[in-house]
mmCIF file of C-alpha atoms in Angstrom:
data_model
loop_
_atom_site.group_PDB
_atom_site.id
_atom_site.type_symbol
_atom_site.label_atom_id
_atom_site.label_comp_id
_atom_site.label_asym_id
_atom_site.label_seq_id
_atom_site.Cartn_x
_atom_site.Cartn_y
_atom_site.Cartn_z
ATOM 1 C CA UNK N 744 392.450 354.254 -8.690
ATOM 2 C CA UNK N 745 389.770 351.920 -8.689
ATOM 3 C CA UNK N 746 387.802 351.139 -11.511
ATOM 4 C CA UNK N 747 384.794 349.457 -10.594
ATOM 5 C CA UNK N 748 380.983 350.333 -11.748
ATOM 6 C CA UNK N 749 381.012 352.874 -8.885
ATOM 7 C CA UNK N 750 383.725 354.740 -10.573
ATOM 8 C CA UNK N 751 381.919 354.947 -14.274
ATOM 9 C CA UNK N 752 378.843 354.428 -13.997
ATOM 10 C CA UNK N 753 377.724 354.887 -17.392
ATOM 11 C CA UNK N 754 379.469 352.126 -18.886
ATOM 12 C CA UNK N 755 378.062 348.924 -20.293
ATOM 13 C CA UNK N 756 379.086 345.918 -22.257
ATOM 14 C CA UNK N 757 377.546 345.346 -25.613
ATOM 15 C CA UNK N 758 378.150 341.444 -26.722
ATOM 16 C CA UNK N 759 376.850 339.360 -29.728
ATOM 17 C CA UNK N 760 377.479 341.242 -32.337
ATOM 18 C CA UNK N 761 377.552 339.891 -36.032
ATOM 19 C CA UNK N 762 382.096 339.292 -36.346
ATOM 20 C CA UNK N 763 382.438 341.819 -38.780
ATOM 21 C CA UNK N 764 381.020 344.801 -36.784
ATOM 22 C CA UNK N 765 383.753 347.548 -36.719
ATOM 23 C CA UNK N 766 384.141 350.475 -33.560
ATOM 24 C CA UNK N 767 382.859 352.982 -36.186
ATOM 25 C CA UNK N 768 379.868 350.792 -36.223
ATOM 26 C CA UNK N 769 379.121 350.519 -33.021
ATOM 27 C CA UNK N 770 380.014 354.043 -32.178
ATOM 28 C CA UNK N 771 377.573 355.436 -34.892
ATOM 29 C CA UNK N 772 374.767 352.603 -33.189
ATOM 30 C CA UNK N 773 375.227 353.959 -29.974
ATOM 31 C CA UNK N 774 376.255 357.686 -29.956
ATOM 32 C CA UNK N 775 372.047 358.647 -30.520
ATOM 33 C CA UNK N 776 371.748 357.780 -26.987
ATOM 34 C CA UNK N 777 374.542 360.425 -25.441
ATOM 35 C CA UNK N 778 377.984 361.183 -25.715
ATOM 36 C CA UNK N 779 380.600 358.823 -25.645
ATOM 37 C CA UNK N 780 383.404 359.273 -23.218
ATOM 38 C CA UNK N 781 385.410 356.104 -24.501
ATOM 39 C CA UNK N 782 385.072 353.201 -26.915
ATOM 40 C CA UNK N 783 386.789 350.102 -26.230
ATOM 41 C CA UNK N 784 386.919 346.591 -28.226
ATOM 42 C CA UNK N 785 389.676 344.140 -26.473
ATOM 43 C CA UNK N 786 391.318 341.919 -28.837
ATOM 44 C CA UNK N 787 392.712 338.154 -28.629
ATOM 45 C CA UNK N 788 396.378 338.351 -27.697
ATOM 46 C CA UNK N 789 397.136 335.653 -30.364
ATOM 47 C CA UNK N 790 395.228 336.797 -33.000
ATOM 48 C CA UNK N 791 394.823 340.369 -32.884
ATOM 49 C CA UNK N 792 391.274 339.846 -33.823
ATOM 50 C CA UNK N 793 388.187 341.301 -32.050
ATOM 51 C CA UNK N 794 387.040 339.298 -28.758
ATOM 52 C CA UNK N 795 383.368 340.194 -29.596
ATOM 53 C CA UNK N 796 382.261 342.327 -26.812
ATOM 54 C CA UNK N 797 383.009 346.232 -27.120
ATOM 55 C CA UNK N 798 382.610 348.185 -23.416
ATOM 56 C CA UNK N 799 381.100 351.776 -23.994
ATOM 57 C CA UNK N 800 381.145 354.488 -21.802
ATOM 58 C CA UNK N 801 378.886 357.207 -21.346
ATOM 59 C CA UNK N 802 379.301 360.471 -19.850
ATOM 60 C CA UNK N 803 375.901 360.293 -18.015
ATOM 61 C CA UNK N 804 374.754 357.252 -16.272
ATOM 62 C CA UNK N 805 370.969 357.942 -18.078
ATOM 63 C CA UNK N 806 372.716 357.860 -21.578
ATOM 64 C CA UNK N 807 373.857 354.113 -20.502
ATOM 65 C CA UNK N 808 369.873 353.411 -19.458
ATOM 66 C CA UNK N 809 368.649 354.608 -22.968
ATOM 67 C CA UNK N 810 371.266 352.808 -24.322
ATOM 68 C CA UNK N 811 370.362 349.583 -22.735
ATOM 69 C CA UNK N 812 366.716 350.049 -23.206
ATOM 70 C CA UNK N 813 367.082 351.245 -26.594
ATOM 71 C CA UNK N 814 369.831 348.430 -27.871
ATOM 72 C CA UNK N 815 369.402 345.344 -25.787
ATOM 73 C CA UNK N 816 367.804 342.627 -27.326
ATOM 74 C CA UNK N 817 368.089 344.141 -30.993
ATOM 75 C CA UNK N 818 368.390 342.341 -34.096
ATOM 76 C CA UNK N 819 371.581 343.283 -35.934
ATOM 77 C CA UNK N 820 372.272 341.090 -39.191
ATOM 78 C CA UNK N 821 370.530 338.088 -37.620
ATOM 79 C CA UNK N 822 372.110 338.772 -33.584
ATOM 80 C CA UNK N 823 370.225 339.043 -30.660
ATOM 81 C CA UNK N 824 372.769 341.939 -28.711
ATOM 82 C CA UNK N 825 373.378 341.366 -25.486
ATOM 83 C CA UNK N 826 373.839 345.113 -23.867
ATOM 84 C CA UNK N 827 374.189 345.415 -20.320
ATOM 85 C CA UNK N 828 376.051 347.698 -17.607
ATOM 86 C CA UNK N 829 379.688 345.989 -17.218
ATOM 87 C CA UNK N 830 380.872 345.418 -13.637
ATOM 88 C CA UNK N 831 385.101 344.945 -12.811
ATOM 89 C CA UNK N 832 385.713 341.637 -13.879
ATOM 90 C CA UNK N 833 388.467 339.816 -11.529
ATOM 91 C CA UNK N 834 392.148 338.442 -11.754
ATOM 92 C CA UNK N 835 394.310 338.844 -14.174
ATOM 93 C CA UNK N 836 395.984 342.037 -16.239
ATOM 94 C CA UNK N 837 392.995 344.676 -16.472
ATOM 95 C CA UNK N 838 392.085 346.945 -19.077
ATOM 96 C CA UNK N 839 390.673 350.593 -19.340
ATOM 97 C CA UNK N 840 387.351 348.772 -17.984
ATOM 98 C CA UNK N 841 388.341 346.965 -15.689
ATOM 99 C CA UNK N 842 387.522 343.612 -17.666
ATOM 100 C CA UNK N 843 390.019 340.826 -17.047
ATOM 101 C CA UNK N 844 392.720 339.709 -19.709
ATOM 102 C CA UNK N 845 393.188 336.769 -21.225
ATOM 103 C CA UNK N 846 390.936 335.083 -24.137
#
């Protein structure tokens, strides 16, 4: 099945967040704007830690609008985020999201 923007529409990419931003964190951020289907931070293969970009998905595609409208270009603990719909990345092993592996 493919997994492409076309498939989930409501998802988007939320990047530059301050390091020590947890899921919880970013779930209670975003979950004002609708429900969240899924939740997903990737993590370096090496070092288990974060990558720093969490995709979100959204049950309904106008959830991920407010989201972006409402979140993109915030100030969190001195970080501009970056929060954007995320389209399939390409090559390598693929995630939940479609975003490609690797660091």
């Amino acid at each position: 099945m493919s997994r492409d923007s076309r498939d989930h529409p409501g998802r988007i990419i939320v990047k530059n967040y301050p390091s020590d931003t947890s899921s919880r964190d970013l779930q209670i951020m975003f979950e004002k704007y609708g429900k969240i289907d899924d939740l997903f931070t990737p993590k370096n293969k090496e070092t288990d830690k974060p990558r720093g970009f969490t995709f979100i998905r959204y049950r309904r595609v106008e959830d991920a609008e407010d989201a972006i409208r409402g979140m993109n270009g915030r100030d969190i603990e001195g970080h501009k985020l970056l929060v954007e719909f995320s389209y399939r990345g390409g090559g390598g092993g693929q995630n939940t999201f479609g975003a490609s592996g690797g660091s």
